Amino acid sequence: MIKAYRANGSETVLIPDQSSSGLADDIVWIDLLHPTPEEDRFVESLLDISVPTRDELKDIEPSSRLYVEKTSVFMTASLVWRADTDDPQLTDVAFILARDRLLTVRYAEPKSFHLFVAAFGRVPEDMSNGCAVLAHLLETIADRTAEILETAIARIDGLSSEIFRDRARRRPPKFLEGKLADIAECHRLIGKVRDSLGSLSRVLTFLMNTHAVTSDKDTAKLCKTVARDVATLSEHVGFVAANISFLLDASLGLINVEQNAIIKIFSIASVVFLPPTLVASIYGMNFQNMPELGWSFGYPMALVAMIISAVVPFYFFRWKGWL
C-alpha cells in the first residue's frame, strides 16, 4: 500500500499507474507499507530513486544501512514491534530523503507510526518538507520507545515485589520457576529496546551531518534534542538490564535456598533416626549369648534407648541453630 501525506495532514492512497504525471507539490511524506514489486517500481519512477527491498533492509552492515546516493539520503533503523505482546520483535524500516520528500519503506506496523499519523498535520508549518517530517517522526519513535521502556520497568517492579514478598507467606509450588519465564520475557524486550536505540542513535548521528539538516536550524535543533533523548534512554536501558540480571540471579539464589532447605531437612532427619536404627540393629541380631535377651525389662529399655538417642541429636541441632 502507498499512502501519501500533505503537510496539512490529509492522506491520499496512491495506485500504481504508469500514466501518472507525478506527485502533487504539497506531498511531503510517502509511506510504503508491505509494498509489492509493482508499487516499488511506481515509487521509483516518481522519485527517481532505488527503493530497497525487504532483503536489503535486513542487511546489518552500517555501510548498507546509512548512505547517500546522488542527492538522496538512505537510512535504515530497527524499531521495536509487537512490544505489547509476549513476542516482541524488531522490524527494519527505511527512511529516504528524496527531493524534499520523505519516503518510508516498512513491512510491519509499529505503533509509533500510528501515533505519528494521528498527530500529523496539527502544526503544518513544522511539516513543510521531508526532513522536518523525518525529525518529528524520529521524535515520535523515541517517545514510543520510552513508553515501552516505562511499561517494562513497571512489569519488572511487579516481578520484584512478587519475588521478594513477605517470607512468612509460603510460596506456591513452582512459583519461582514460573517467574523465571517472566524475567526472560522482560530481558528479551529490553534487549530489543537496546538494539533499537542503538540503531536510532546511528541514524540520528548520520542525519545531523547531512546538508538537509545542517541547512535548517529548527530541524537541526530538533534532531539534537531527539539524539539526547535517545542517549539518555540508552543509559537507562543499561540500568534496567542490570536490574533484570540481579532479579534473575536473586530468583536462582532463592530457588537454591529452598532446595537446600529441603535437603537440610532430609539430612537432619536421617541423622536423628540413625542412632535409634543402630540400637534396633544391635538388639535385633538375636545372638544366643546376648544377656539382654533374657532380661524381662530388655524390650522397654531398648525403646527408651532409641527414643533418647533420637531426642538428644534433635535438641543438639536446635541448640546449634541448625533447625
mmCIF file of C-alpha atoms in Angstrom:
data_model
loop_
_atom_site.group_PDB
_atom_site.id
_atom_site.type_symbol
_atom_site.label_atom_id
_atom_site.label_comp_id
_atom_site.label_asym_id
_atom_site.label_seq_id
_atom_site.Cartn_x
_atom_site.Cartn_y
_atom_site.Cartn_z
ATOM 1 C CA MET A 1 0.000 0.000 0.000
ATOM 2 C CA ILE A 2 1.205 3.501 -0.862
ATOM 3 C CA LYS A 3 -0.009 6.396 1.276
ATOM 4 C CA ALA A 4 0.929 9.999 0.603
ATOM 5 C CA TYR A 5 0.581 12.774 3.183
ATOM 6 C CA ARG A 6 0.398 16.520 2.720
ATOM 7 C CA ALA A 7 1.731 18.998 5.258
ATOM 8 C CA ASN A 8 -1.807 19.705 6.481
ATOM 9 C CA GLY A 9 -2.247 16.047 7.427
ATOM 10 C CA SER A 10 -4.516 14.981 4.576
ATOM 11 C CA GLU A 11 -3.936 11.447 3.341
ATOM 12 C CA THR A 12 -4.028 10.063 -0.186
ATOM 13 C CA VAL A 13 -3.702 6.477 -1.343
ATOM 14 C CA LEU A 14 -1.581 6.200 -4.483
ATOM 15 C CA ILE A 15 -2.329 3.483 -7.005
ATOM 16 C CA PRO A 16 0.447 2.430 -9.394
ATOM 17 C CA ASP A 17 -0.274 3.979 -12.767
ATOM 18 C CA GLN A 18 2.419 4.373 -15.385
ATOM 19 C CA SER A 19 0.465 7.206 -16.982
ATOM 20 C CA SER A 20 0.630 9.314 -13.822
ATOM 21 C CA SER A 21 2.145 12.753 -14.395
ATOM 22 C CA GLY A 22 3.807 12.873 -10.978
ATOM 23 C CA LEU A 23 3.250 13.854 -7.365
ATOM 24 C CA ALA A 24 1.484 16.938 -6.098
ATOM 25 C CA ASP A 25 3.856 19.640 -4.893
ATOM 26 C CA ASP A 26 2.416 19.692 -1.354
ATOM 27 C CA ILE A 27 3.053 15.990 -0.661
ATOM 28 C CA VAL A 28 5.854 15.729 1.919
ATOM 29 C CA TRP A 29 5.695 12.076 3.008
ATOM 30 C CA ILE A 30 5.142 8.810 1.148
ATOM 31 C CA ASP A 31 4.670 5.694 3.266
ATOM 32 C CA LEU A 32 5.183 2.276 1.659
ATOM 33 C CA LEU A 33 3.601 -0.487 3.754
ATOM 34 C CA HIS A 34 4.174 -4.071 2.581
ATOM 35 C CA PRO A 35 4.926 -2.810 -0.939
ATOM 36 C CA THR A 36 4.610 -5.077 -3.931
ATOM 37 C CA PRO A 37 7.259 -5.048 -6.690
ATOM 38 C CA GLU A 38 4.838 -3.069 -8.834
ATOM 39 C CA GLU A 39 4.439 -0.440 -6.118
ATOM 40 C CA ASP A 40 8.224 -0.274 -5.676
ATOM 41 C CA ARG A 41 8.711 0.406 -9.380
ATOM 42 C CA PHE A 42 5.954 3.024 -9.332
ATOM 43 C CA VAL A 43 7.565 4.967 -6.485
ATOM 44 C CA GLU A 44 10.986 4.631 -8.077
ATOM 45 C CA SER A 45 9.633 6.248 -11.239
ATOM 46 C CA LEU A 46 8.081 9.082 -9.237
ATOM 47 C CA LEU A 47 11.139 9.922 -7.122
ATOM 48 C CA ASP A 48 13.916 8.665 -9.412
ATOM 49 C CA ILE A 49 15.476 6.538 -6.677
ATOM 50 C CA SER A 50 16.074 2.860 -5.968
ATOM 51 C CA VAL A 51 13.690 1.583 -3.281
ATOM 52 C CA PRO A 52 15.394 -1.011 -1.023
ATOM 53 C CA THR A 53 13.861 -4.459 -0.986
ATOM 54 C CA ARG A 54 12.926 -6.445 2.094
ATOM 55 C CA ASP A 55 16.172 -8.432 1.975
ATOM 56 C CA GLU A 56 18.224 -5.251 1.616
ATOM 57 C CA LEU A 57 16.583 -3.807 4.729
ATOM 58 C CA LYS A 58 17.856 -6.768 6.737
ATOM 59 C CA ASP A 59 21.472 -6.054 5.847
ATOM 60 C CA ILE A 60 23.236 -5.221 9.122
ATOM 61 C CA GLU A 61 26.343 -3.655 7.581
ATOM 62 C CA PRO A 62 26.485 0.045 8.568
ATOM 63 C CA SER A 63 27.653 0.968 5.088
ATOM 64 C CA SER A 64 24.500 -0.626 3.684
ATOM 65 C CA ARG A 65 22.117 0.991 6.172
ATOM 66 C CA LEU A 66 23.352 4.582 6.030
ATOM 67 C CA TYR A 67 24.472 6.090 2.728
ATOM 68 C CA VAL A 68 23.913 8.892 0.231
ATOM 69 C CA GLU A 69 23.102 8.120 -3.384
ATOM 70 C CA LYS A 70 23.118 11.116 -5.736
ATOM 71 C CA THR A 71 21.077 13.679 -3.795
ATOM 72 C CA SER A 72 19.026 11.168 -1.789
ATOM 73 C CA VAL A 73 19.799 10.083 1.771
ATOM 74 C CA PHE A 74 19.120 6.440 2.682
ATOM 75 C CA MET A 75 18.822 5.341 6.326
ATOM 76 C CA THR A 76 17.605 2.106 7.888
ATOM 77 C CA ALA A 77 16.634 1.750 11.539
ATOM 78 C CA SER A 78 15.423 -1.193 13.618
ATOM 79 C CA LEU A 79 12.236 -0.425 15.538
ATOM 80 C CA VAL A 80 10.538 -2.399 18.303
ATOM 81 C CA TRP A 81 7.336 -4.008 17.090
ATOM 82 C CA ARG A 82 4.669 -6.003 18.983
ATOM 83 C CA ALA A 83 6.069 -4.759 22.278
ATOM 84 C CA ASP A 84 2.690 -5.232 23.967
ATOM 85 C CA THR A 85 2.679 -8.969 23.238
ATOM 86 C CA ASP A 86 4.660 -11.920 24.598
ATOM 87 C CA ASP A 87 6.724 -11.998 21.400
ATOM 88 C CA PRO A 88 8.337 -8.564 20.773
ATOM 89 C CA GLN A 89 10.201 -8.226 17.506
ATOM 90 C CA LEU A 90 12.492 -5.825 15.687
ATOM 91 C CA THR A 91 11.480 -4.623 12.249
ATOM 92 C CA ASP A 92 13.721 -2.751 9.823
ATOM 93 C CA VAL A 93 12.334 0.491 8.405
ATOM 94 C CA ALA A 94 13.933 2.534 5.635
ATOM 95 C CA PHE A 95 13.875 6.341 5.786
ATOM 96 C CA ILE A 96 14.735 8.021 2.496
ATOM 97 C CA LEU A 97 15.006 11.759 1.893
ATOM 98 C CA ALA A 98 14.461 12.478 -1.788
ATOM 99 C CA ARG A 99 13.541 15.805 -3.403
ATOM 100 C CA ASP A 100 12.443 17.424 -0.132
ATOM 101 C CA ARG A 101 10.164 14.465 0.499
ATOM 102 C CA LEU A 102 10.348 11.628 2.986
ATOM 103 C CA LEU A 103 9.831 8.057 1.828
ATOM 104 C CA THR A 104 9.430 5.286 4.407
ATOM 105 C CA VAL A 105 9.527 1.608 3.488
ATOM 106 C CA ARG A 106 8.310 -0.867 6.096
ATOM 107 C CA TYR A 107 6.983 -4.400 6.353
ATOM 108 C CA ALA A 108 5.438 -4.092 9.811
ATOM 109 C CA GLU A 109 3.202 -1.679 11.666
ATOM 110 C CA PRO A 110 4.979 -0.255 14.728
ATOM 111 C CA LYS A 111 2.683 1.705 16.991
ATOM 112 C CA SER A 112 4.867 4.787 16.642
ATOM 113 C CA PHE A 113 3.706 5.222 13.041
ATOM 114 C CA HIS A 114 0.050 5.123 14.083
ATOM 115 C CA LEU A 115 0.760 7.724 16.762
ATOM 116 C CA PHE A 116 2.597 9.940 14.311
ATOM 117 C CA VAL A 117 -0.130 9.722 11.659
ATOM 118 C CA ALA A 118 -2.745 10.611 14.289
ATOM 119 C CA ALA A 119 -0.813 13.770 15.207
ATOM 120 C CA PHE A 120 0.378 14.573 11.689
ATOM 121 C CA GLY A 121 -0.739 17.914 10.331
ATOM 122 C CA ARG A 122 -1.533 19.559 13.666
ATOM 123 C CA VAL A 123 1.267 22.053 13.049
ATOM 124 C CA PRO A 124 1.529 22.240 9.222
ATOM 125 C CA GLU A 125 4.301 24.857 9.298
ATOM 126 C CA ASP A 126 6.555 22.330 11.058
ATOM 127 C CA MET A 127 5.972 19.758 8.289
ATOM 128 C CA SER A 128 6.988 21.869 5.325
ATOM 129 C CA ASN A 129 9.469 19.324 3.933
ATOM 130 C CA GLY A 130 10.500 15.723 4.210
ATOM 131 C CA CYS A 131 13.465 16.419 6.502
ATOM 132 C CA ALA A 132 11.240 18.128 9.078
ATOM 133 C CA VAL A 133 8.750 15.264 8.831
ATOM 134 C CA LEU A 134 11.552 12.758 9.451
ATOM 135 C CA ALA A 135 12.784 14.670 12.507
ATOM 136 C CA HIS A 136 9.292 14.698 14.053
ATOM 137 C CA LEU A 137 8.785 11.033 13.134
ATOM 138 C CA LEU A 138 12.036 10.079 14.878
ATOM 139 C CA GLU A 139 10.889 12.096 17.887
ATOM 140 C CA THR A 140 7.649 10.083 17.995
ATOM 141 C CA ILE A 141 9.615 6.827 17.682
ATOM 142 C CA ALA A 142 11.853 7.867 20.590
ATOM 143 C CA ASP A 143 8.790 8.753 22.682
ATOM 144 C CA ARG A 144 7.184 5.394 21.895
ATOM 145 C CA THR A 145 10.415 3.601 22.816
ATOM 146 C CA ALA A 146 10.430 5.457 26.142
ATOM 147 C CA GLU A 147 6.830 4.333 26.704
ATOM 148 C CA ILE A 148 7.811 0.724 26.017
ATOM 149 C CA LEU A 149 10.685 1.067 28.474
ATOM 150 C CA GLU A 150 8.403 2.504 31.165
ATOM 151 C CA THR A 151 5.975 -0.386 30.721
ATOM 152 C CA ALA A 152 8.826 -2.885 31.024
ATOM 153 C CA ILE A 153 10.096 -1.155 34.172
ATOM 154 C CA ALA A 154 6.637 -1.329 35.756
ATOM 155 C CA ARG A 155 6.477 -5.032 34.936
ATOM 156 C CA ILE A 156 9.929 -5.619 36.404
ATOM 157 C CA ASP A 157 8.938 -3.783 39.603
ATOM 158 C CA GLY A 158 5.873 -6.017 39.872
ATOM 159 C CA LEU A 159 8.011 -9.124 39.476
ATOM 160 C CA SER A 160 10.417 -7.853 42.114
ATOM 161 C CA SER A 161 7.563 -7.310 44.581
ATOM 162 C CA GLU A 162 6.229 -10.808 43.953
ATOM 163 C CA ILE A 163 9.617 -12.490 44.285
ATOM 164 C CA PHE A 164 10.757 -10.609 47.387
ATOM 165 C CA ARG A 165 7.423 -10.588 49.163
ATOM 166 C CA ASP A 166 6.984 -11.386 52.884
ATOM 167 C CA ARG A 167 8.968 -14.540 53.612
ATOM 168 C CA ALA A 168 6.415 -15.519 56.268
ATOM 169 C CA ARG A 169 3.982 -16.295 53.465
ATOM 170 C CA ARG A 170 4.639 -19.618 51.876
ATOM 171 C CA ARG A 171 5.143 -19.556 48.125
ATOM 172 C CA PRO A 172 3.059 -21.875 45.926
ATOM 173 C CA PRO A 173 4.902 -24.836 44.380
ATOM 174 C CA LYS A 174 6.989 -23.949 41.312
ATOM 175 C CA PHE A 175 6.313 -20.233 41.960
ATOM 176 C CA LEU A 176 9.879 -19.035 41.411
ATOM 177 C CA GLU A 177 10.376 -21.342 38.431
ATOM 178 C CA GLY A 178 7.378 -19.687 36.774
ATOM 179 C CA LYS A 179 8.796 -16.224 37.445
ATOM 180 C CA LEU A 180 11.981 -17.142 35.607
ATOM 181 C CA ALA A 181 9.996 -17.258 32.362
ATOM 182 C CA ASP A 182 8.565 -13.784 33.067
ATOM 183 C CA ILE A 183 12.047 -12.451 33.765
ATOM 184 C CA ALA A 184 13.272 -13.946 30.489
ATOM 185 C CA GLU A 185 10.468 -12.153 28.604
ATOM 186 C CA CYS A 186 11.432 -8.831 30.183
ATOM 187 C CA HIS A 187 15.085 -9.443 29.354
ATOM 188 C CA ARG A 188 14.185 -10.165 25.739
ATOM 189 C CA LEU A 189 12.122 -6.986 25.450
ATOM 190 C CA ILE A 190 14.863 -4.852 26.987
ATOM 191 C CA GLY A 191 17.350 -6.406 24.583
ATOM 192 C CA LYS A 192 15.137 -5.399 21.643
ATOM 193 C CA VAL A 193 14.810 -1.867 23.026
ATOM 194 C CA ARG A 194 18.583 -1.598 23.422
ATOM 195 C CA ASP A 195 19.177 -2.709 19.820
ATOM 196 C CA SER A 196 16.542 -0.271 18.568
ATOM 197 C CA LEU A 197 18.030 2.660 20.481
ATOM 198 C CA GLY A 198 21.486 1.866 19.128
ATOM 199 C CA SER A 199 20.081 1.842 15.611
ATOM 200 C CA LEU A 200 18.248 5.148 16.156
ATOM 201 C CA SER A 201 21.414 6.728 17.552
ATOM 202 C CA ARG A 202 23.363 5.839 14.412
ATOM 203 C CA VAL A 203 20.574 7.177 12.176
ATOM 204 C CA LEU A 204 20.412 10.478 14.073
ATOM 205 C CA THR A 205 24.178 10.910 14.032
ATOM 206 C CA PHE A 206 24.220 10.317 10.282
ATOM 207 C CA LEU A 207 21.186 12.529 9.678
ATOM 208 C CA MET A 208 22.584 15.509 11.611
ATOM 209 C CA ASN A 209 25.608 15.573 9.304
ATOM 210 C CA THR A 210 23.549 15.782 6.110
ATOM 211 C CA HIS A 211 23.059 19.052 4.241
ATOM 212 C CA ALA A 212 19.278 18.864 4.595
ATOM 213 C CA VAL A 213 19.582 19.140 8.395
ATOM 214 C CA THR A 214 22.561 21.474 8.714
ATOM 215 C CA SER A 215 20.826 23.999 6.438
ATOM 216 C CA ASP A 216 17.665 24.035 8.617
ATOM 217 C CA LYS A 217 18.254 25.353 12.151
ATOM 218 C CA ASP A 218 14.883 24.238 13.550
ATOM 219 C CA THR A 219 15.241 20.715 12.207
ATOM 220 C CA ALA A 220 18.851 20.523 13.394
ATOM 221 C CA LYS A 221 17.789 21.628 16.873
ATOM 222 C CA LEU A 222 15.020 19.010 16.997
ATOM 223 C CA CYS A 223 17.407 16.266 15.823
ATOM 224 C CA LYS A 224 19.889 17.177 18.565
ATOM 225 C CA THR A 225 17.095 17.042 21.153
ATOM 226 C CA VAL A 226 15.964 13.627 19.934
ATOM 227 C CA ALA A 227 19.576 12.399 19.904
ATOM 228 C CA ARG A 228 19.983 13.455 23.552
ATOM 229 C CA ASP A 229 16.740 11.673 24.431
ATOM 230 C CA VAL A 230 17.942 8.505 22.717
ATOM 231 C CA ALA A 231 21.288 8.695 24.536
ATOM 232 C CA THR A 232 19.502 9.125 27.881
ATOM 233 C CA LEU A 233 17.221 6.191 27.143
ATOM 234 C CA SER A 234 20.217 4.047 26.189
ATOM 235 C CA GLU A 235 21.845 4.750 29.558
ATOM 236 C CA HIS A 236 18.624 3.962 31.371
ATOM 237 C CA VAL A 237 18.261 0.706 29.434
ATOM 238 C CA GLY A 238 21.665 -0.351 30.771
ATOM 239 C CA PHE A 239 20.459 0.292 34.328
ATOM 240 C CA VAL A 240 17.254 -1.678 33.711
ATOM 241 C CA ALA A 241 19.215 -4.559 32.184
ATOM 242 C CA ALA A 242 21.393 -4.668 35.325
ATOM 243 C CA ASN A 243 18.248 -4.835 37.471
ATOM 244 C CA ILE A 244 16.934 -7.719 35.406
ATOM 245 C CA SER A 245 20.227 -9.575 35.831
ATOM 246 C CA PHE A 246 20.032 -9.014 39.592
ATOM 247 C CA LEU A 247 16.427 -10.242 39.630
ATOM 248 C CA LEU A 248 17.416 -13.353 37.692
ATOM 249 C CA ASP A 249 20.364 -14.097 39.985
ATOM 250 C CA ALA A 250 18.211 -13.484 43.064
ATOM 251 C CA SER A 251 15.487 -15.823 41.815
ATOM 252 C CA LEU A 252 18.009 -18.566 41.115
ATOM 253 C CA GLY A 253 19.523 -17.958 44.551
ATOM 254 C CA LEU A 254 16.138 -18.255 46.265
ATOM 255 C CA ILE A 255 15.441 -21.468 44.365
ATOM 256 C CA ASN A 256 18.769 -22.855 45.609
ATOM 257 C CA VAL A 257 17.946 -21.758 49.166
ATOM 258 C CA GLU A 258 14.607 -23.577 49.042
ATOM 259 C CA GLN A 259 16.226 -26.696 47.621
ATOM 260 C CA ASN A 260 18.978 -26.584 50.257
ATOM 261 C CA ALA A 261 16.339 -26.219 52.972
ATOM 262 C CA ILE A 262 14.609 -29.370 51.749
ATOM 263 C CA ILE A 263 17.885 -31.273 51.588
ATOM 264 C CA LYS A 264 18.742 -29.964 55.061
ATOM 265 C CA ILE A 265 15.512 -31.373 56.479
ATOM 266 C CA PHE A 266 16.201 -34.797 54.992
ATOM 267 C CA SER A 267 19.800 -34.715 56.207
ATOM 268 C CA ILE A 268 18.814 -33.862 59.783
ATOM 269 C CA ALA A 269 16.038 -36.467 59.738
ATOM 270 C CA SER A 270 18.492 -39.129 58.633
ATOM 271 C CA VAL A 271 20.956 -38.141 61.390
ATOM 272 C CA VAL A 272 18.193 -38.083 64.038
ATOM 273 C CA PHE A 273 16.966 -41.563 63.131
ATOM 274 C CA LEU A 274 20.427 -43.061 62.714
ATOM 275 C CA PRO A 275 21.131 -43.750 66.471
ATOM 276 C CA PRO A 276 17.712 -45.433 67.047
ATOM 277 C CA THR A 277 18.371 -47.547 63.982
ATOM 278 C CA LEU A 278 21.753 -48.525 65.399
ATOM 279 C CA VAL A 279 20.163 -49.538 68.729
ATOM 280 C CA ALA A 280 17.449 -51.530 66.981
ATOM 281 C CA SER A 281 20.049 -53.218 64.785
ATOM 282 C CA ILE A 282 22.127 -54.260 67.781
ATOM 283 C CA TYR A 283 19.231 -55.799 69.660
ATOM 284 C CA GLY A 284 17.794 -57.324 66.537
ATOM 285 C CA MET A 285 20.763 -59.654 65.946
ATOM 286 C CA ASN A 286 19.406 -62.349 68.336
ATOM 287 C CA PHE A 287 22.753 -63.889 69.275
ATOM 288 C CA GLN A 288 22.450 -66.701 71.797
ATOM 289 C CA ASN A 289 24.800 -65.163 74.360
ATOM 290 C CA MET A 290 23.300 -61.685 74.421
ATOM 291 C CA PRO A 291 22.474 -61.111 78.136
ATOM 292 C CA GLU A 292 19.675 -58.633 77.411
ATOM 293 C CA LEU A 293 17.627 -61.261 75.559
ATOM 294 C CA GLY A 294 16.652 -62.931 78.802
ATOM 295 C CA TRP A 295 16.027 -59.727 80.691
ATOM 296 C CA SER A 296 12.348 -59.001 81.374
ATOM 297 C CA PHE A 297 12.894 -55.211 81.034
ATOM 298 C CA GLY A 298 15.042 -55.539 77.907
ATOM 299 C CA TYR A 299 12.317 -54.576 75.440
ATOM 300 C CA PRO A 300 11.152 -51.349 77.180
ATOM 301 C CA MET A 301 14.756 -50.366 77.880
ATOM 302 C CA ALA A 302 15.597 -50.769 74.193
ATOM 303 C CA LEU A 303 12.656 -48.492 73.283
ATOM 304 C CA VAL A 304 13.773 -45.898 75.825
ATOM 305 C CA ALA A 305 17.342 -46.062 74.485
ATOM 306 C CA MET A 306 16.073 -45.491 70.912
ATOM 307 C CA ILE A 307 13.938 -42.513 71.967
ATOM 308 C CA ILE A 308 16.773 -40.900 73.915
ATOM 309 C CA SER A 309 19.212 -41.436 71.047
ATOM 310 C CA ALA A 310 16.781 -39.641 68.733
ATOM 311 C CA VAL A 311 15.853 -36.760 71.071
ATOM 312 C CA VAL A 312 19.432 -35.880 72.068
ATOM 313 C CA PRO A 313 20.652 -35.144 68.477
ATOM 314 C CA PHE A 314 17.433 -33.223 67.762
ATOM 315 C CA TYR A 315 17.932 -30.798 70.664
ATOM 316 C CA PHE A 316 21.621 -30.575 69.914
ATOM 317 C CA PHE A 317 20.789 -29.321 66.409
ATOM 318 C CA ARG A 318 18.267 -26.869 67.874
ATOM 319 C CA TRP A 319 20.909 -25.565 70.271
ATOM 320 C CA LYS A 320 23.341 -25.073 67.392
ATOM 321 C CA GLY A 321 20.703 -23.187 65.400
ATOM 322 C CA TRP A 322 20.682 -25.677 62.554
ATOM 323 C CA LEU A 323 16.916 -26.126 62.801
#
